[in-house]
Amino acid sequence: QKEVEQDPGPLSVPEGAIVSLNCTYSNSAFQYFMWYRQYSRKGPELLMYTYSSGNKEDGRFTAQVDKSSKYISLFIRDSQPSDSATYLCALIRNDYKLSFGAGTTVTVRA
Amino acid sequence: NAGVTQTPKFRVLKTGQSMTLLCAQDMNHEYMYWYRQDPGMGLRLIHYSVGEGTTAKGEVPDGYNVSRLKKQNFLLGLESAAPSQTSVYFCASSYTSGVFDEQFFGPGTRLTVL
């Protein structure tokens, strides 16, 4: 069983819709959480990070963590075609080991 | 700043051939990493380096070797390529290994082993 599970999608939504992405994990040693965005044929780039349960907002993006359920989410409001990419969750254990989810591919239709 | 660059961008090898992938960064980062990305598997760490002259094994090191002779360069070698090594390889670097120290990724090298 993978340490981090992420539905690969693909996910297709119309422009302006809310995109909801999530990852689940099994090891409670994961304490820090990040989301990376990866455009086609490019390397991933850091989008957001958080470490506490609850919500963190950055513009149209909201990262949500529920440590009790071992569940993290990323929401994209008012989605734009430029948001079309693969989104990877990345989790860090308290021994600093980093594990990536498989990534969810999102297409926002104009 | 060019950031993290990778050479080559694409390569096709025959089984048993060898090759070296080059990663260069101009951000004066101490830490450098090599990952492979396969469909449905996410990014998996092959080897990493915590400074010039150091290397360490990651999650999937078998079949690969690395060297960090200069701080700005991190080389990944395949001594005898196998079809299972067909993948997209990403190099990344970071200033430290701090919890939220961002890893900066290169554009990737697409390798096919026939």
CSV table of C-alpha atoms in Angstrom, one decimal:
chain,number,residue,atom,x,y,z
A,1,GLN,CA,0.0,0.0,0.0
A,2,LYS,CA,1.3,3.4,-0.9
A,3,GLU,CA,1.9,5.8,1.9
A,4,VAL,CA,0.1,8.6,0.0
A,5,GLU,CA,-2.9,8.0,-2.2
A,6,GLN,CA,-4.1,10.5,-4.7
A,7,ASP,CA,-6.7,10.0,-7.4
A,8,PRO,CA,-5.0,10.5,-10.7
A,9,GLY,CA,-8.2,11.7,-12.4
A,10,PRO,CA,-8.3,13.1,-15.0
A,11,LEU,CA,-10.6,15.9,-13.9
A,12,SER,CA,-12.3,18.2,-16.4
A,13,VAL,CA,-14.3,21.2,-15.3
A,14,PRO,CA,-15.7,24.3,-17.0
A,15,GLU,CA,-14.1,27.7,-16.5
A,16,GLY,CA,-15.2,29.3,-13.3
A,17,ALA,CA,-16.0,26.0,-11.5
A,18,ILE,CA,-14.5,25.0,-8.1
A,19,VAL,CA,-11.8,22.3,-8.4
A,20,SER,CA,-11.5,19.9,-5.5
A,21,LEU,CA,-8.4,17.8,-5.2
A,22,ASN,CA,-7.4,15.5,-2.3
A,23,CYS,CA,-4.9,13.0,-0.9
A,24,THR,CA,-5.1,10.5,1.9
A,25,TYR,CA,-2.3,9.1,3.9
A,26,SER,CA,-1.8,6.3,6.3
A,27,ASN,CA,1.2,7.3,8.4
A,28,SER,CA,0.5,9.7,11.2
A,29,ALA,CA,4.2,10.7,11.1
A,30,PHE,CA,3.4,13.0,8.2
A,31,GLN,CA,3.2,16.4,9.8
A,32,TYR,CA,3.8,18.9,6.9
A,33,PHE,CA,1.9,19.2,3.7
A,34,MET,CA,2.5,20.8,0.4
A,35,TRP,CA,0.9,21.1,-3.0
A,36,TYR,CA,3.0,21.3,-6.2
A,37,ARG,CA,1.7,22.2,-9.6
A,38,GLN,CA,3.2,20.7,-12.7
A,39,TYR,CA,2.4,22.0,-16.2
A,40,SER,CA,2.7,19.6,-19.1
A,41,ARG,CA,6.4,18.7,-19.9
A,42,LYS,CA,7.6,21.0,-17.1
A,43,GLY,CA,9.0,20.3,-13.6
A,44,PRO,CA,6.8,20.7,-10.5
A,45,GLU,CA,6.6,24.0,-8.7
A,46,LEU,CA,5.6,24.7,-5.2
A,47,LEU,CA,2.1,26.1,-4.9
A,48,MET,CA,1.3,26.0,-1.2
A,49,TYR,CA,2.4,24.5,2.1
A,50,THR,CA,0.9,24.1,5.5
A,51,TYR,CA,1.4,22.1,8.7
A,52,SER,CA,-1.6,22.5,10.9
A,53,SER,CA,-5.1,21.2,10.6
A,54,GLY,CA,-7.5,23.7,9.1
A,55,ASN,CA,-7.6,25.9,6.1
A,56,LYS,CA,-4.9,28.1,4.5
A,57,GLU,CA,-5.9,30.5,1.7
A,58,ASP,CA,-3.7,32.0,-1.0
A,59,GLY,CA,-5.7,33.9,-3.6
A,60,ARG,CA,-8.0,31.5,-5.4
A,61,PHE,CA,-6.3,28.5,-3.7
A,62,THR,CA,-7.2,26.9,-0.4
A,63,ALA,CA,-5.3,24.1,1.3
A,64,GLN,CA,-7.2,22.1,3.9
A,65,VAL,CA,-5.7,19.6,6.3
A,66,ASP,CA,-7.6,17.1,8.5
A,67,LYS,CA,-4.9,15.3,10.5
A,68,SER,CA,-7.5,13.2,12.4
A,69,SER,CA,-8.8,11.8,9.2
A,70,LYS,CA,-5.4,11.8,7.5
A,71,TYR,CA,-6.9,13.7,4.6
A,72,ILE,CA,-5.7,16.8,2.8
A,73,SER,CA,-7.4,18.9,0.1
A,74,LEU,CA,-6.7,21.6,-2.4
A,75,PHE,CA,-9.5,23.8,-3.7
A,76,ILE,CA,-9.3,26.1,-6.6
A,77,ARG,CA,-12.0,28.8,-6.9
A,78,ASP,CA,-13.0,30.5,-10.1
A,79,SER,CA,-10.9,28.1,-12.1
A,80,GLN,CA,-9.2,29.4,-15.2
A,81,PRO,CA,-7.8,27.5,-18.3
A,82,SER,CA,-4.3,28.5,-17.0
A,83,ASP,CA,-5.0,26.3,-14.0
A,84,SER,CA,-4.9,23.2,-16.3
A,85,ALA,CA,-2.0,21.2,-14.9
A,86,THR,CA,-1.2,18.2,-12.8
A,87,TYR,CA,-1.4,18.8,-9.0
A,88,LEU,CA,0.8,16.7,-6.7
A,89,CYS,CA,0.4,16.6,-3.0
A,90,ALA,CA,3.7,16.2,-1.1
A,91,LEU,CA,3.9,15.1,2.6
A,92,ILE,CA,6.8,15.4,4.9
A,93,ARG,CA,7.3,13.1,7.9
A,94,ASN,CA,8.8,14.3,11.1
A,95,ASP,CA,12.1,12.7,10.1
A,96,TYR,CA,12.0,15.0,7.0
A,97,LYS,CA,11.2,12.1,4.6
A,98,LEU,CA,9.2,13.5,1.7
A,99,SER,CA,6.6,11.5,-0.2
A,100,PHE,CA,4.7,12.6,-3.3
A,101,GLY,CA,1.2,11.6,-4.4
A,102,ALA,CA,0.8,10.3,-7.9
A,103,GLY,CA,-0.7,13.6,-9.1
A,104,THR,CA,-4.2,14.6,-10.4
A,105,THR,CA,-4.5,16.0,-13.9
A,106,VAL,CA,-6.9,18.9,-14.2
A,107,THR,CA,-8.3,20.4,-17.4
A,108,VAL,CA,-10.3,23.6,-17.2
A,109,ARG,CA,-12.4,24.1,-20.3
A,110,ALA,CA,-12.9,27.6,-21.6
B,1,ASN,CA,19.1,33.1,-13.2
B,2,ALA,CA,18.6,29.9,-15.2
B,3,GLY,CA,17.5,28.1,-12.0
B,4,VAL,CA,17.8,24.3,-12.5
B,5,THR,CA,18.8,23.0,-15.9
B,6,GLN,CA,19.0,19.4,-17.2
B,7,THR,CA,20.8,17.9,-20.1
B,8,PRO,CA,19.7,16.2,-22.3
B,9,LYS,CA,16.0,16.9,-22.7
B,10,PHE,CA,15.3,13.6,-24.5
B,11,ARG,CA,17.3,10.4,-25.0
B,12,VAL,CA,16.6,6.9,-26.4
B,13,LEU,CA,18.9,4.1,-25.3
B,14,LYS,CA,19.2,0.5,-26.2
B,15,THR,CA,19.2,-2.1,-23.4
B,16,GLY,CA,22.7,-2.3,-21.9
B,17,GLN,CA,23.9,1.1,-23.0
B,18,SER,CA,25.2,3.7,-20.5
B,19,MET,CA,24.6,7.4,-20.2
B,20,THR,CA,24.9,10.3,-17.8
B,21,LEU,CA,22.3,12.9,-17.1
B,22,LEU,CA,23.6,16.3,-16.0
B,23,CYS,CA,21.9,18.7,-13.6
B,24,ALA,CA,23.1,22.2,-13.0
B,25,GLN,CA,21.8,24.9,-10.6
B,26,ASP,CA,22.9,28.5,-10.3
B,27,MET,CA,21.2,29.3,-7.0
B,28,ASN,CA,24.0,28.2,-4.7
B,29,HIS,CA,21.9,25.5,-3.2
B,30,GLU,CA,23.5,22.9,-0.9
B,31,TYR,CA,21.0,20.1,-1.5
B,32,MET,CA,20.3,18.4,-4.8
B,33,TYR,CA,18.0,15.5,-5.7
B,34,TRP,CA,17.3,13.1,-8.6
B,35,TYR,CA,13.7,11.8,-9.0
B,36,ARG,CA,12.0,9.6,-11.5
B,37,GLN,CA,8.3,10.1,-12.4
B,38,ASP,CA,6.3,7.3,-13.7
B,39,PRO,CA,2.5,7.2,-14.5
B,40,GLY,CA,0.5,6.4,-11.3
B,41,MET,CA,3.6,6.4,-9.2
B,42,GLY,CA,4.3,10.0,-8.5
B,43,LEU,CA,7.9,11.3,-7.9
B,44,ARG,CA,10.3,8.8,-6.4
B,45,LEU,CA,13.6,9.8,-5.0
B,46,ILE,CA,16.6,8.0,-6.6
B,47,HIS,CA,19.6,9.7,-4.9
B,48,TYR,CA,20.3,12.9,-3.2
B,49,SER,CA,23.3,15.1,-2.1
B,50,VAL,CA,23.5,17.3,1.0
B,51,GLY,CA,26.6,19.1,-0.3
B,52,GLU,CA,29.6,19.0,-2.6
B,53,GLY,CA,31.3,15.6,-2.5
B,54,THR,CA,28.4,13.9,-0.8
B,55,THR,CA,25.7,11.5,-2.1
B,56,ALA,CA,23.1,9.3,-0.4
B,57,LYS,CA,20.6,6.7,-1.6
B,58,GLY,CA,16.9,7.5,-1.9
B,59,GLU,CA,13.9,5.3,-2.3
B,60,VAL,CA,14.8,3.6,-5.6
B,61,PRO,CA,18.6,3.8,-6.1
B,62,ASP,CA,19.3,0.4,-7.8
B,63,GLY,CA,20.7,0.7,-11.2
B,64,TYR,CA,21.8,4.3,-10.8
B,65,ASN,CA,24.9,6.1,-9.6
B,66,VAL,CA,25.5,9.7,-8.8
B,67,SER,CA,28.3,12.2,-8.3
B,68,ARG,CA,28.5,15.7,-6.9
B,69,LEU,CA,32.1,16.9,-7.7
B,70,LYS,CA,31.0,20.5,-7.9
B,71,LYS,CA,28.4,22.2,-5.8
B,72,GLN,CA,26.4,23.4,-8.8
B,73,ASN,CA,26.4,20.0,-10.6
B,74,PHE,CA,24.7,16.7,-9.8
B,75,LEU,CA,25.2,13.8,-12.3
B,76,LEU,CA,23.0,10.7,-12.6
B,77,GLY,CA,24.5,7.7,-14.3
B,78,LEU,CA,23.0,4.6,-15.7
B,79,GLU,CA,25.7,2.0,-16.2
B,80,SER,CA,23.6,-0.6,-18.1
B,81,ALA,CA,20.2,0.7,-19.0
B,82,ALA,CA,17.1,-1.5,-18.7
B,83,PRO,CA,13.6,-1.0,-20.1
B,84,SER,CA,12.4,-0.6,-16.5
B,85,GLN,CA,14.4,2.7,-16.4
B,86,THR,CA,12.2,4.2,-19.1
B,87,SER,CA,10.9,7.3,-17.2
B,88,VAL,CA,11.0,11.1,-16.9
B,89,TYR,CA,13.9,12.1,-14.7
B,90,PHE,CA,13.8,15.3,-12.7
B,91,CYS,CA,16.5,17.0,-10.8
B,92,ALA,CA,15.8,19.4,-8.0
B,93,SER,CA,17.7,21.6,-5.6
B,94,SER,CA,17.0,23.3,-2.3
B,95,TYR,CA,19.0,25.6,0.0
B,96,THR,CA,18.6,23.3,3.0
B,97,SER,CA,16.5,20.3,3.9
B,98,GLY,CA,14.3,22.4,6.1
B,99,VAL,CA,10.7,21.3,6.4
B,100,PHE,CA,9.3,24.0,4.1
B,101,ASP,CA,12.5,24.7,2.1
B,102,GLU,CA,11.2,24.7,-1.4
B,103,GLN,CA,12.7,22.3,-3.9
B,104,PHE,CA,13.2,23.8,-7.3
B,105,PHE,CA,12.8,21.4,-10.2
B,106,GLY,CA,14.4,21.3,-13.6
B,107,PRO,CA,12.4,20.7,-16.8
B,108,GLY,CA,13.0,17.0,-16.9
B,109,THR,CA,14.8,14.4,-19.1
B,110,ARG,CA,12.6,12.0,-21.0
B,111,LEU,CA,14.5,8.7,-21.3
B,112,THR,CA,13.3,5.7,-23.3
B,113,VAL,CA,15.2,2.4,-23.1
B,114,LEU,CA,14.4,-0.1,-25.9
